[in-house]
Coordinates of C-alpha atoms in Angstrom, one line a residue:
Chain A
A1 CA 70.9 -9.1 122.3
D2 CA 70.0 -11.8 124.3
G3 CA 72.0 -13.7 127.0
L4 CA 74.4 -10.8 127.6
E5 CA 75.7 -10.5 131.2
P6 CA 76.1 -6.9 131.7
N7 CA 79.2 -5.7 133.7
S8 CA 78.9 -4.2 136.9
Y9 CA 78.0 -0.4 137.4
E10 CA 81.3 0.3 138.9
D11 CA 83.3 -1.6 135.9
I12 CA 81.4 0.6 133.7
T13 CA 81.9 3.9 135.4
Q14 CA 85.6 3.3 136.9
Y15 CA 87.2 1.9 133.7
N16 CA 86.8 4.5 131.0
N17 CA 88.7 6.2 128.0
Y18 CA 87.9 9.9 128.0
Y19 CA 91.4 11.3 127.1
E20 CA 89.8 15.1 127.7
F21 CA 90.2 13.9 131.5
G22 CA 93.3 12.1 131.2
T23 CA 94.7 9.1 129.3
G24 CA 94.6 6.5 132.4
K25 CA 91.6 4.3 132.7
T26 CA 91.0 5.7 136.1
D27 CA 91.6 9.3 135.0
P28 CA 88.1 9.9 133.8
A29 CA 86.2 8.7 136.8
R30 CA 88.5 11.1 139.0
N31 CA 88.5 14.1 137.0
A32 CA 85.3 14.3 135.0
H33 CA 83.2 15.6 138.1
T34 CA 84.3 19.2 137.0
L35 CA 82.2 18.9 134.0
T36 CA 79.3 21.3 134.2
T37 CA 76.7 19.1 132.2
S38 CA 73.5 21.3 133.3
P39 CA 72.4 23.3 131.5
W40 CA 73.5 21.9 128.2
T41 CA 73.1 22.9 124.9
V42 CA 73.2 20.9 121.6
K43 CA 73.9 22.7 118.4
I44 CA 72.0 20.8 115.4
D45 CA 73.1 22.4 112.3
G46 CA 74.1 22.0 108.5
M47 CA 71.5 20.4 106.4
V48 CA 68.6 20.3 108.4
D49 CA 65.2 22.1 108.2
K50 CA 65.1 23.3 112.0
P51 CA 68.8 24.2 112.9
G52 CA 69.6 25.8 116.2
D53 CA 70.4 25.2 119.7
Y54 CA 68.6 22.6 121.5
A55 CA 68.4 22.7 125.1
M56 CA 69.1 19.0 126.6
A57 CA 66.0 19.4 128.8
S58 CA 63.9 19.8 125.7
I59 CA 65.4 16.9 124.0
M60 CA 65.0 14.6 126.9
E61 CA 61.3 15.9 127.0
A62 CA 60.6 14.7 123.7
M63 CA 62.4 11.7 123.5
T64 CA 61.2 8.2 124.7
I65 CA 63.9 6.4 126.9
E66 CA 64.3 2.9 126.5
E67 CA 66.9 0.2 127.7
R68 CA 69.5 -1.4 125.2
I69 CA 71.8 -3.8 126.4
Y70 CA 74.8 -3.7 124.1
R71 CA 78.4 -5.4 123.7
F72 CA 81.0 -2.4 123.8
R73 CA 84.2 -3.4 122.3
C74 CA 87.3 -1.1 122.4
V75 CA 89.8 -1.0 119.5
E76 CA 92.4 -1.7 122.4
A77 CA 91.0 -5.4 122.4
W78 CA 88.9 -5.1 125.6
S79 CA 85.1 -5.3 125.9
M80 CA 82.2 -5.0 128.2
V81 CA 78.4 -5.2 128.1
I82 CA 76.7 -2.2 129.1
P83 CA 73.0 -1.6 129.9
W84 CA 72.3 1.7 128.2
N85 CA 69.3 4.0 128.3
G86 CA 68.7 6.3 125.7
F87 CA 66.8 6.8 122.3
E88 CA 67.5 6.3 118.6
L89 CA 69.6 8.8 116.9
A90 CA 67.0 8.7 114.3
D91 CA 64.4 10.2 116.3
L92 CA 66.8 13.1 117.4
L93 CA 67.8 13.8 113.6
G94 CA 64.0 13.5 112.7
M95 CA 63.2 16.1 115.4
A96 CA 65.4 18.4 113.3
G97 CA 64.6 17.4 109.9
V98 CA 67.3 16.0 107.9
Q99 CA 67.1 17.4 104.4
S100 CA 67.5 15.1 101.3
G101 CA 71.1 15.9 100.2
A102 CA 72.8 15.0 103.5
K103 CA 75.0 12.1 103.5
Y104 CA 77.2 12.2 106.6
V105 CA 76.5 13.2 110.2
A106 CA 79.2 14.9 112.1
F107 CA 79.4 15.2 115.9
E108 CA 81.7 17.2 118.3
T109 CA 82.5 16.8 121.8
A110 CA 82.6 19.9 124.5
N111 CA 86.0 21.4 124.6
R112 CA 86.5 23.0 127.8
P113 CA 90.0 23.5 129.2
D114 CA 88.7 24.8 132.5
E115 CA 86.7 21.7 133.2
M116 CA 88.6 19.2 131.2
P117 CA 92.3 18.9 132.3
G118 CA 93.3 16.5 129.5
V119 CA 92.8 19.2 126.9
R120 CA 95.5 21.2 128.0
F121 CA 97.8 18.7 126.5
P122 CA 97.5 17.9 122.9
A123 CA 97.0 14.0 123.2
L124 CA 94.5 14.5 120.5
D125 CA 93.6 17.6 118.2
W126 CA 90.8 18.9 120.3
P127 CA 88.1 19.0 120.3
Y128 CA 87.2 15.5 119.5
V129 CA 85.4 14.8 116.6
E130 CA 83.4 11.7 114.9
G131 CA 81.3 11.0 112.1
L132 CA 79.0 8.6 110.8
R133 CA 77.4 7.9 107.2
L134 CA 74.0 8.8 107.5
D135 CA 72.4 5.3 107.0
E136 CA 74.7 4.1 109.7
A137 CA 73.5 7.3 111.7
M138 CA 69.6 6.3 111.2
H139 CA 70.2 2.6 111.8
P140 CA 68.0 1.4 114.5
L141 CA 70.8 0.1 116.8
T142 CA 72.5 3.5 117.0
I143 CA 71.5 5.2 120.0
M144 CA 72.1 8.4 121.9
A145 CA 72.7 7.2 125.7
T146 CA 71.9 9.3 128.7
G147 CA 71.7 6.9 131.2
I148 CA 73.5 3.4 132.4
Y149 CA 71.4 1.1 134.8
G150 CA 68.6 3.6 134.7
K151 CA 70.7 5.9 136.4
P152 CA 71.5 9.3 134.5
I153 CA 75.0 8.9 132.6
P154 CA 78.0 9.5 134.8
N155 CA 80.1 12.4 133.2
Q156 CA 83.1 9.7 132.7
N157 CA 80.8 7.9 130.4
G158 CA 79.8 11.0 128.3
A159 CA 77.2 12.9 130.1
P160 CA 74.7 14.3 129.2
M161 CA 74.7 12.7 126.1
R162 CA 76.8 10.4 124.2
L163 CA 76.6 8.2 120.8
V164 CA 76.6 4.4 121.0
V165 CA 77.3 2.7 117.8
P166 CA 77.8 -0.9 119.1
W167 CA 79.3 -2.7 115.8
K168 CA 82.1 -0.1 116.0
Y169 CA 85.0 0.3 117.9
G170 CA 84.3 2.2 121.0
F171 CA 86.1 5.6 120.3
K172 CA 83.7 5.9 117.3
S173 CA 80.9 6.4 120.3
I174 CA 81.7 10.2 120.8
K175 CA 80.7 11.5 124.4
S176 CA 79.3 14.8 125.8
I177 CA 78.1 15.9 122.4
V178 CA 77.9 19.5 121.7
R179 CA 77.2 19.7 118.0
I180 CA 75.7 17.6 115.4
T181 CA 76.1 18.5 111.9
L182 CA 74.5 17.0 108.8
T183 CA 76.7 17.3 105.7
D184 CA 77.4 15.8 102.3
Q185 CA 81.1 15.4 102.9
E186 CA 82.7 12.7 104.9
P187 CA 83.5 14.7 108.3
P188 CA 87.1 14.4 109.9
T189 CA 87.3 12.0 112.7
S190 CA 89.8 12.5 115.8
W191 CA 91.6 9.2 115.6
N192 CA 91.8 9.2 111.9
K193 CA 93.3 12.6 111.9
A194 CA 95.8 11.3 114.7
N195 CA 96.9 8.3 112.7
A196 CA 95.0 7.4 109.5
R197 CA 97.1 4.2 109.1
E198 CA 95.6 2.8 112.3
Y199 CA 92.4 4.3 112.6
G200 CA 90.0 4.4 109.7
F201 CA 86.3 6.3 109.2
Y202 CA 84.4 3.2 109.3
S203 CA 86.2 1.4 112.2
N204 CA 83.9 -1.4 112.2
V205 CA 84.6 -4.1 114.8
N206 CA 86.3 -6.7 112.7
P207 CA 88.3 -9.7 113.6
E208 CA 89.9 -10.3 110.3
V209 CA 91.2 -6.5 110.2
S210 CA 94.2 -6.1 112.5
H211 CA 95.1 -2.9 114.3
P212 CA 98.8 -2.4 112.9
R213 CA 99.8 -2.6 116.5
W214 CA 97.6 -5.4 117.8
S215 CA 95.4 -8.3 116.5
Q216 CA 91.7 -7.6 116.7
A217 CA 90.6 -11.4 116.6
S218 CA 90.1 -11.8 120.1
E219 CA 89.4 -9.6 123.4
R220 CA 89.7 -9.5 126.9
M221 CA 86.3 -9.4 128.8
V222 CA 86.8 -6.5 131.2
G223 CA 85.8 -8.2 134.8
G224 CA 87.0 -11.4 133.9
G225 CA 90.1 -11.1 136.5
L226 CA 93.6 -11.8 135.7
F227 CA 93.3 -15.3 134.7
A228 CA 90.6 -14.9 132.2
K229 CA 90.5 -16.5 128.8
R230 CA 90.4 -14.2 125.9
Q231 CA 87.1 -14.5 123.8
P232 CA 87.0 -14.5 120.0
T233 CA 85.8 -11.0 118.8
L234 CA 82.7 -11.0 116.7
M235 CA 82.2 -9.6 113.2
F236 CA 80.4 -6.1 113.6
N237 CA 80.9 -6.9 117.3
G238 CA 78.1 -9.5 117.0
Y239 CA 75.5 -7.4 115.2
E240 CA 76.4 -8.7 111.7
E241 CA 73.0 -9.7 111.0
E242 CA 71.6 -6.3 111.5
V243 CA 74.4 -4.2 109.9
A244 CA 76.1 -6.3 107.3
A245 CA 73.9 -4.9 104.9
L246 CA 75.1 -1.3 105.1
Y247 CA 78.4 -2.5 103.6
E248 CA 77.4 -4.8 101.0
G249 CA 80.0 -4.6 98.2
M250 CA 82.6 -2.8 100.1
D251 CA 85.9 -4.0 100.7
L252 CA 86.3 -3.9 104.5
K253 CA 90.0 -4.4 104.6
A254 CA 90.2 -1.2 102.5
N255 CA 87.4 0.7 104.3
F256 CA 88.7 -0.4 107.7
Chain B
M1 CA 127.5 19.7 149.5
D2 CA 130.8 17.9 150.2
R3 CA 129.0 16.9 153.4
I4 CA 125.8 15.5 151.8
R5 CA 128.1 13.6 149.4
D6 CA 130.2 12.1 152.0
Q7 CA 127.0 11.3 154.3
I8 CA 125.4 9.5 151.1
N9 CA 128.7 7.4 150.4
A10 CA 129.1 6.6 154.1
T11 CA 125.3 5.3 154.5
A12 CA 125.5 3.6 151.0
R13 CA 128.7 1.5 152.3
R14 CA 126.5 0.4 155.0
V15 CA 123.6 -0.9 153.0
P16 CA 124.1 -4.7 152.0
T17 CA 123.6 -5.3 148.4
W18 CA 121.2 -8.3 149.4
A19 CA 118.9 -5.4 150.8
V20 CA 118.8 -3.7 147.3
Y21 CA 117.7 -7.2 145.5
I22 CA 115.0 -7.6 148.3
L23 CA 113.6 -4.0 148.1
C24 CA 113.6 -4.2 144.0
L25 CA 111.8 -7.6 144.2
L26 CA 109.0 -6.7 146.5
P27 CA 106.8 -4.7 144.2
A28 CA 106.5 -8.0 142.0
P29 CA 104.3 -10.1 144.3
Y30 CA 102.8 -6.9 145.8
F31 CA 101.4 -5.9 142.4
F32 CA 100.5 -9.4 141.4
Y33 CA 98.5 -9.8 144.5
L34 CA 96.6 -6.6 143.9
A35 CA 96.0 -7.9 140.4
V36 CA 94.7 -11.4 141.6
T37 CA 92.6 -9.6 144.4
G38 CA 90.9 -7.1 142.1
N39 CA 92.6 -3.9 143.2
L40 CA 94.2 -3.2 139.7
G41 CA 90.7 -2.3 138.3
P42 CA 88.5 -4.5 136.3
D43 CA 91.1 -5.4 133.7
P44 CA 94.1 -6.4 135.6
V45 CA 96.2 -7.9 132.8
K46 CA 97.1 -4.5 131.3
P47 CA 97.9 -2.6 134.5
L48 CA 99.9 -5.4 135.9
E49 CA 102.0 -5.8 132.5
H50 CA 102.4 -2.1 132.2
K51 CA 103.5 -1.9 136.0
Y52 CA 106.1 -4.4 135.4
G53 CA 107.5 -2.8 132.1
E54 CA 107.5 0.6 133.9
L55 CA 109.3 -0.8 136.9
A56 CA 112.0 -2.3 134.5
L57 CA 112.4 0.9 132.7
Q58 CA 113.0 2.9 136.0
L59 CA 115.4 0.1 137.1
L60 CA 117.4 0.4 133.9
I61 CA 117.5 4.4 134.1
A62 CA 118.5 3.8 138.0
G63 CA 121.5 1.7 136.7
L64 CA 122.2 4.3 134.1
C65 CA 122.6 6.9 136.9
I66 CA 125.3 5.2 138.7
T67 CA 128.4 6.4 136.7
P68 CA 127.3 9.9 136.1
L69 CA 126.6 10.4 139.7
R70 CA 130.2 9.3 140.6
Q71 CA 131.7 11.1 137.8
H72 CA 129.9 14.5 138.4
L73 CA 128.6 14.3 142.0
G74 CA 131.5 12.0 143.5
I75 CA 128.6 9.8 145.0
N76 CA 129.8 6.2 144.7
L77 CA 126.9 3.5 144.5
I78 CA 128.7 1.4 142.1
R79 CA 128.3 -1.5 144.6
F80 CA 124.5 -1.6 143.6
R81 CA 124.9 -1.6 140.0
R82 CA 124.6 -5.3 139.4
A83 CA 121.6 -5.5 141.6
L84 CA 119.8 -2.8 139.6
G85 CA 120.7 -4.4 136.3
L86 CA 119.8 -7.9 137.4
M87 CA 116.4 -6.6 139.1
A88 CA 115.7 -4.7 135.7
F89 CA 116.2 -7.8 133.9
A90 CA 113.8 -9.8 136.2
Y91 CA 110.9 -7.0 135.7
V92 CA 111.5 -7.2 131.8
T93 CA 111.1 -10.9 132.2
F94 CA 108.0 -10.7 134.3
H95 CA 106.7 -7.9 131.8
L96 CA 107.2 -10.4 129.1
L97 CA 105.5 -13.3 130.9
V98 CA 102.6 -11.5 131.7
W99 CA 102.0 -10.3 128.2
A100 CA 102.6 -13.7 126.9
V101 CA 101.0 -16.1 129.2
L102 CA 98.0 -13.6 130.7
D103 CA 97.4 -11.3 127.8
V104 CA 98.2 -13.0 124.7
Q105 CA 97.9 -16.2 126.0
T106 CA 98.7 -18.6 122.8
L107 CA 102.2 -19.3 121.5
G108 CA 101.3 -18.7 118.0
R109 CA 100.1 -15.2 118.4
V110 CA 103.0 -14.5 120.7
V111 CA 105.2 -15.4 117.8
E112 CA 103.1 -13.5 115.4
D113 CA 103.1 -10.5 117.3
I114 CA 106.7 -10.4 117.9
I115 CA 107.2 -10.6 114.0
K116 CA 104.6 -8.5 112.9
R117 CA 104.4 -5.5 115.3
P118 CA 107.4 -3.5 115.5
Y119 CA 107.1 -1.9 118.8
I120 CA 106.9 -5.5 120.4
T121 CA 109.9 -6.6 117.9
I122 CA 111.6 -3.8 119.3
G123 CA 110.7 -4.6 123.1
M124 CA 112.0 -8.3 122.2
A125 CA 115.0 -6.8 120.9
G126 CA 115.7 -5.0 124.1
F127 CA 115.1 -8.2 126.1
A128 CA 117.4 -10.0 123.8
L129 CA 120.0 -7.6 124.3
L130 CA 119.9 -7.8 127.9
L131 CA 119.7 -11.8 128.3
P132 CA 123.8 -12.1 127.7
L133 CA 124.3 -9.1 130.2
A134 CA 122.3 -10.9 132.8
L135 CA 124.0 -14.3 132.2
T136 CA 127.4 -12.5 132.6
S137 CA 126.7 -10.6 135.8
N138 CA 128.4 -12.9 138.1
N139 CA 132.1 -12.5 139.3
Y140 CA 133.4 -15.5 137.3
A141 CA 132.4 -13.9 134.0
V142 CA 133.4 -10.5 134.8
R143 CA 137.1 -12.2 135.7
K144 CA 136.8 -14.2 132.7
L145 CA 135.8 -11.7 130.1
G146 CA 138.1 -8.9 131.6
V147 CA 138.1 -5.9 129.0
K148 CA 135.3 -7.6 126.5
W149 CA 133.0 -7.5 129.6
R150 CA 132.9 -3.8 129.8
K151 CA 132.5 -3.5 126.3
L152 CA 129.7 -5.9 126.2
H153 CA 127.7 -4.4 129.0
K154 CA 127.7 -1.3 126.9
L155 CA 124.8 -3.0 125.3
T156 CA 122.8 -1.6 128.3
Y157 CA 122.7 1.7 126.3
L158 CA 121.0 0.3 123.2
A159 CA 118.6 -2.0 125.4
V160 CA 117.3 1.1 127.5
F161 CA 117.0 3.1 124.4
L162 CA 115.0 0.4 122.5
G163 CA 112.9 0.1 126.0
G164 CA 112.0 3.9 125.6
V165 CA 111.2 3.7 122.0
H166 CA 108.8 0.5 122.9
Y167 CA 107.0 2.7 125.4
I168 CA 106.6 5.7 123.1
W169 CA 105.4 3.5 120.4
L170 CA 102.9 1.4 122.4
V171 CA 100.4 4.2 123.7
K172 CA 97.7 5.8 121.6
G173 CA 97.8 9.5 120.6
I174 CA 100.6 11.9 122.1
Q175 CA 101.2 11.0 125.9
L176 CA 103.5 13.0 128.2
E177 CA 104.7 9.9 130.2
P178 CA 106.8 8.0 127.9
L179 CA 108.4 11.2 126.5
I180 CA 109.4 12.3 129.7
Y181 CA 111.2 8.5 130.1
M182 CA 112.9 9.2 126.8
A183 CA 114.2 12.3 127.7
V184 CA 115.7 11.2 130.7
I185 CA 117.2 8.2 128.8
L186 CA 118.6 10.3 126.2
G187 CA 120.1 12.9 128.8
L188 CA 121.8 10.0 130.5
L189 CA 123.3 8.4 127.4
A190 CA 124.3 12.0 126.4
L191 CA 126.2 12.5 129.5
R192 CA 128.2 9.5 128.3
L193 CA 129.3 11.3 125.2
R194 CA 130.5 14.1 127.0
G195 CA 132.3 12.3 129.8
R196 CA 134.4 10.2 127.1
K197 CA 136.4 13.1 126.0
P198 CA 138.5 13.9 129.0
S199 CA 139.2 10.2 129.7
R200 CA 140.5 10.0 126.3
I201 CA 143.0 13.0 126.6
A202 CA 143.8 11.8 130.0
A203 CA 144.7 8.1 128.2

């Protein structure tokens, strides 16, 4: 994405939704320091050739880190531009060897009541889980982020490794991943479990499909100040050219 | 206990009501200033909108406390009830203005949201209920309406309840704070139901 002016490091790391550390926007930055992110192990299992517990350090060794400046659109109708550092999810899945029958990828966030004060209250059904169709997961825009602005990703942003799917609402981009499972069934996703009427499995950014409680036609750009004008929201968050083909022939109003 | 009560009553008698108006109004410019100067975070519209909404609910709840405080504890703060009510109305108005002007920004979408989004419809209904109450919060209207004034101002109960529902409905997932507000509101309303029986017998 060219011509995008990234938000400041402070905006990106002090304004977060990460309910495991509290539901307020500043709670994660205040509380997430308690999360132990090293050592870290990611279990990759299900329909893969090489299932097992992968040490985060060995994943980092095997992957080539690059920068991706992406728009980030929250389902709450605010947005940012974030310079992520990371690698394509396809490369990680390639390392584990995806078997031919796999159709979906399921993800799971760490669930540690001792380190995550928010999971002591059932704001959601913990642990946080998310999922993608395999072709979405293999898309070159889909990355695992391990850094922001060239620095290791802060805990409140999903350390040590989080998903980033730039054409979907932010909650799809699951944080602090401990498990990745290849499956042939559509996996459950946290917000869909909490309220299926409001949050679908796909959750592609779509200005024409409003959230039942608010319009998604426009967004407030974080960092614009009190009097900033709302900006129109772009189809697939501006990545229509790259990803529209994934959904050809699908009714996006029904599959929201 | 009696000494504490008498002390509170004596102190309250010395506090002029205009001081309550000033005290209640101060947070409005203060939080607006924080929002303008970037001290409410990088997305200041929502925190400001929510702060005004919360203050409105808090003032409405404070207003609901006046009668039970007198009935059950003998603490008489009734002189301040009008100020609390009017200030609550002011904050509902500020909340509505920030939402409409700074957040949603276009009249068409404001109208659309009020019609299409039930939690906003409910919030607007609460505001609409408070409007006649604010307009009749003057000595002339109290005298003119007499018994009807008391009946009319019972609309507060419904308005506060709608405010509590509005808050629960607008958050994502299950969150504790709106549930606490609702519990307090329901508790204060329940005190009214209980308090009515003896007065009926007395009448």
